mmCIF file of C-alpha atoms in Angstrom:
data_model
loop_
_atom_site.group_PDB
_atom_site.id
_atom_site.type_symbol
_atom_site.label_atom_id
_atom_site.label_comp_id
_atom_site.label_asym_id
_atom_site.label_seq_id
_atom_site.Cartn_x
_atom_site.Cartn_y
_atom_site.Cartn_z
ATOM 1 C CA UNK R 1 -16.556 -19.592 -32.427
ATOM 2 C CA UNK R 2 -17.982 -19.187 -29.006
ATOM 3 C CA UNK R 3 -16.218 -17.164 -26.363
ATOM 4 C CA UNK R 4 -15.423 -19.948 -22.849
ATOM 5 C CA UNK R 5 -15.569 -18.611 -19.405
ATOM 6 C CA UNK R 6 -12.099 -18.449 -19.079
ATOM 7 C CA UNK R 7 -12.005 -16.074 -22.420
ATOM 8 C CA UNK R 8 -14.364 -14.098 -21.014
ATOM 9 C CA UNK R 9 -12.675 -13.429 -17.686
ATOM 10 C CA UNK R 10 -9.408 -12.836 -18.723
ATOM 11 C CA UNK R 11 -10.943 -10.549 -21.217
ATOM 12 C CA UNK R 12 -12.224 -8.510 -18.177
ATOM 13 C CA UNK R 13 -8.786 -8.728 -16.955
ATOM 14 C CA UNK R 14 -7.563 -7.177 -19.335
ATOM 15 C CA UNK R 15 -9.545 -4.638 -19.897
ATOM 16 C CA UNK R 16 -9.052 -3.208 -16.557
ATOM 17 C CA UNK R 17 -5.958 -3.366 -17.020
ATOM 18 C CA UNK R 18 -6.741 -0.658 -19.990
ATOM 19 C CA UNK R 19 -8.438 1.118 -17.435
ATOM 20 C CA UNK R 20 -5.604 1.022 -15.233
ATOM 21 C CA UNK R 21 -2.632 2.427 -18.209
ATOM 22 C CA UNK R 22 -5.795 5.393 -19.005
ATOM 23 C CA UNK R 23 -6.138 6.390 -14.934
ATOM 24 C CA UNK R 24 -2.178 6.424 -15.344
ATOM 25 C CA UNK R 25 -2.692 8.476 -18.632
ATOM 26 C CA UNK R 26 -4.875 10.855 -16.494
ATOM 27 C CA UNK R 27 -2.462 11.261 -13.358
ATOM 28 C CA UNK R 28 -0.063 11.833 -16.306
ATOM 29 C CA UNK R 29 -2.384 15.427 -17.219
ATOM 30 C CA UNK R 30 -2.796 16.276 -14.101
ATOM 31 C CA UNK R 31 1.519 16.473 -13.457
ATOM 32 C CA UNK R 32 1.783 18.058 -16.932
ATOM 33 C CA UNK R 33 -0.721 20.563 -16.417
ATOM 34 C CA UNK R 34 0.544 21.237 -12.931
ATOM 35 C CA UNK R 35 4.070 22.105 -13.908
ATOM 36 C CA UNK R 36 5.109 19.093 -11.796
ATOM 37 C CA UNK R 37 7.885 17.967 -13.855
ATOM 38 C CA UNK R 38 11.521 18.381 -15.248
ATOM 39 C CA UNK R 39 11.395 18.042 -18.728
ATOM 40 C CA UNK R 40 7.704 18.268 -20.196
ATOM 41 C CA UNK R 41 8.756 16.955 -23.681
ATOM 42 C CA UNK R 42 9.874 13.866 -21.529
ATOM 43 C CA UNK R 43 6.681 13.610 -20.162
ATOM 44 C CA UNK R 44 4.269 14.484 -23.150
ATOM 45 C CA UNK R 45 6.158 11.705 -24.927
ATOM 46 C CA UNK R 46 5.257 9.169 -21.716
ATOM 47 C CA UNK R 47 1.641 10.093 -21.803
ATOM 48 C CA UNK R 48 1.558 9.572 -25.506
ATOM 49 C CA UNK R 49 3.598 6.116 -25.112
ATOM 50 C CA UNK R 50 1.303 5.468 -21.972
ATOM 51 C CA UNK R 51 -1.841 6.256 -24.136
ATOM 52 C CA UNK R 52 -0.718 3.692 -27.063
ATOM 53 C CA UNK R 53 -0.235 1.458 -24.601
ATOM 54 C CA UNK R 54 -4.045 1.667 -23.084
ATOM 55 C CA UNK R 55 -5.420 1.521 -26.948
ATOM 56 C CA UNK R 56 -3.458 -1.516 -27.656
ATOM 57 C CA UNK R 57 -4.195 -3.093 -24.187
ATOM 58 C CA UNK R 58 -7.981 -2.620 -24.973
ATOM 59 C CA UNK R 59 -7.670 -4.220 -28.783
ATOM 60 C CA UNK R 60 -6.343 -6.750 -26.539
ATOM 61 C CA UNK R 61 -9.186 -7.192 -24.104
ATOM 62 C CA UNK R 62 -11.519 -7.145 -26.886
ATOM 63 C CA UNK R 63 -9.686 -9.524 -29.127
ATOM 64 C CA UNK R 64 -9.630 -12.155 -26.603
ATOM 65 C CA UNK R 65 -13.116 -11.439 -26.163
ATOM 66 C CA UNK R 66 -14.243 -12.074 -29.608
ATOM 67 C CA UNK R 67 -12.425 -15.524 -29.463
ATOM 68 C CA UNK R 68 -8.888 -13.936 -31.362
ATOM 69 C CA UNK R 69 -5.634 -16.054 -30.868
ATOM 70 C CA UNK R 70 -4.124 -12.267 -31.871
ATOM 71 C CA UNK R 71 -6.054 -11.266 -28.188
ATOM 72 C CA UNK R 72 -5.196 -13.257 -26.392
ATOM 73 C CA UNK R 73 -1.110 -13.647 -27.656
ATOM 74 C CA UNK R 74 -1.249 -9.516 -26.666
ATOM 75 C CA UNK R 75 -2.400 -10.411 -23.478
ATOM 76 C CA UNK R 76 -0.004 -12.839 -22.642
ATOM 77 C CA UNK R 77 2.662 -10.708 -23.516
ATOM 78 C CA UNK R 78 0.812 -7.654 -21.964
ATOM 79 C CA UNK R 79 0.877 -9.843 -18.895
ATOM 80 C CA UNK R 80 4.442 -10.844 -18.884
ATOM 81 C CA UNK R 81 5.176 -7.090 -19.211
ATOM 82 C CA UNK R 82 3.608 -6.329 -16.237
ATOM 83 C CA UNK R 83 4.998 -9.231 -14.351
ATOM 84 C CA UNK R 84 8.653 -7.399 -15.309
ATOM 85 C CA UNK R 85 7.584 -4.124 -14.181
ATOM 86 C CA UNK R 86 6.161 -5.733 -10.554
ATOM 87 C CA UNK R 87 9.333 -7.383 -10.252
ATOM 88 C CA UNK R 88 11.393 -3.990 -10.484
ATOM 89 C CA UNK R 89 8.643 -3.068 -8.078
ATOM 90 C CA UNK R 90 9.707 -5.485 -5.351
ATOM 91 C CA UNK R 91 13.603 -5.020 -6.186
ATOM 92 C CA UNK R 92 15.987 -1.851 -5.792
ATOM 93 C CA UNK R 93 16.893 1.413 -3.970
ATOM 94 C CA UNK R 94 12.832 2.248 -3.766
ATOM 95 C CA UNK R 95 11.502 -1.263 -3.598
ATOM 96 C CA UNK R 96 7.596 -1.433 -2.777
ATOM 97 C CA UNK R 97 6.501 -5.200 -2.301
ATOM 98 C CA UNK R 98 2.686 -4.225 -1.732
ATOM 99 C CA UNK R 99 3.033 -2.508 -5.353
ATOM 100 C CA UNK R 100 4.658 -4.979 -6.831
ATOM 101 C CA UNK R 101 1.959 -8.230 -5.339
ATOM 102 C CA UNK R 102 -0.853 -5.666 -6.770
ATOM 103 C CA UNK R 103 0.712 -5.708 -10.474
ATOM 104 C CA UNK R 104 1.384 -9.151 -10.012
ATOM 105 C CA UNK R 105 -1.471 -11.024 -8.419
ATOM 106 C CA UNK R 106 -4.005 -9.609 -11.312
ATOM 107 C CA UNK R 107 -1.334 -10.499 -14.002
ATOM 108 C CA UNK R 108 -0.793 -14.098 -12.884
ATOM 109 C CA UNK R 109 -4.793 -14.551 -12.490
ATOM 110 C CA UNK R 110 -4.855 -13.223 -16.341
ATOM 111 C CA UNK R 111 -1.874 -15.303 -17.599
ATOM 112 C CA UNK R 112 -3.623 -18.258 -16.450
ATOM 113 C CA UNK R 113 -6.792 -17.634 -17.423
ATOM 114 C CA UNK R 114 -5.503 -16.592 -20.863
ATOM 115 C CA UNK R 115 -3.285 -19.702 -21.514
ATOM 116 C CA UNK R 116 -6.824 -21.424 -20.497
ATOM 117 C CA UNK R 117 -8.364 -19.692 -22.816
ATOM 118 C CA UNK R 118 -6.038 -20.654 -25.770
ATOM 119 C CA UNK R 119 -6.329 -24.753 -24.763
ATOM 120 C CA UNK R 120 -10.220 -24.064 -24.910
ATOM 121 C CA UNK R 121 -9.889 -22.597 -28.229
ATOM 122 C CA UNK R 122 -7.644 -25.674 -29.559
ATOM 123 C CA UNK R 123 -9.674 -28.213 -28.323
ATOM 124 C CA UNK R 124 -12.366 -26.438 -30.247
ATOM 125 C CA UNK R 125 -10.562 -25.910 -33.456
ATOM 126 C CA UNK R 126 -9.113 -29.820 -33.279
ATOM 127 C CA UNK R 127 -12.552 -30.809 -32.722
ATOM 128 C CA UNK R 128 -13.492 -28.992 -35.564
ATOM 129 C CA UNK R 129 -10.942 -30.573 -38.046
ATOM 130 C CA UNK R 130 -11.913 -34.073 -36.769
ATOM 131 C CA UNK R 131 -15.469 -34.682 -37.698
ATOM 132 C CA UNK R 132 -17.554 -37.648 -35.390
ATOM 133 C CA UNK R 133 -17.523 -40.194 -37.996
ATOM 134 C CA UNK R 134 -21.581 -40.021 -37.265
ATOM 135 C CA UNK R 135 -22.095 -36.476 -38.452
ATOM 136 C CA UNK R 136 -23.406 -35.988 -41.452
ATOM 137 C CA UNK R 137 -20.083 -34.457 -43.475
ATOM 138 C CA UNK R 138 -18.074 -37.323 -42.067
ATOM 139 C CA UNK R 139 -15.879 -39.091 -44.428
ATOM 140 C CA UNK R 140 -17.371 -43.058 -44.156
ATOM 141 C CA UNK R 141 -14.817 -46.156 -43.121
ATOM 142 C CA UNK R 142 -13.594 -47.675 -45.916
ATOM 143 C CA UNK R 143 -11.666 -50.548 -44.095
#
């Protein structure tokens, strides 16, 4: 199966978006080591959680690479995820509306070019199922 333009993109997306959860992971290290917290239980379970997250985030990115529909459904709901968190961004006590349009903007640009990528890879796959009746493994017309 070859890997469309739009595949490819959002799987560059994506992957930055791994990026992004392991610079988070990092900034995570730096507080723990620091002694910048409250409870550090509490926040060696985070960076764990965080760190999952970045590993499955980057299956992800390289799923929808590779052509996967398992890719690219992660990414989707990777996507919608962050679209959740930039809304609590833009809403509350501490609400941050540049925050919130940088989660979002990248995540709408990778939703699209994800659910782009899926219609690429159906076309291809019903194209596959329906041979041209001039190829060569074409069923002939019996009418």
């Amino acid at each position: 199966m070859r890997t469309h333009r739009a595949a490819t993109a959002a799987a560059l997306l994506v992957g930055l978006e791994a990026l992004g959860l392991v610079g988070l992971a990092a900034w995570q290290v730096t507080a723990l080591l620091s002694g910048d917290l409250t409870s550090p239980a509490t926040a060696v379970a985070l960076l764990v959680l965080t760190l999952i997250g970045a590993a499955s985030v980057l299956a992800f990115a390289v799923g929808t690479a590779r052509g996967r529909s398992w890719g690219r459904s992660g990414g989707v709901v990777t996507q919608v995820l962050i679209l959740a968190v930039a809304l609590g961004a833009v809403t509350g006590a501490y609400a941050d509306p540049p925050i919130a349009l940088a989660l979002a903007a990248p995540a709408v640009i990778a939703l699209v070019l994800l659910v782009l990528a899926a219609r690429s890879a159906a076309a291809e796959a019903s194209a596959g199922e329906r041979p041209d009746a001039d190829s060569p493994g074409a069923p002939a017309d019996r009418s």
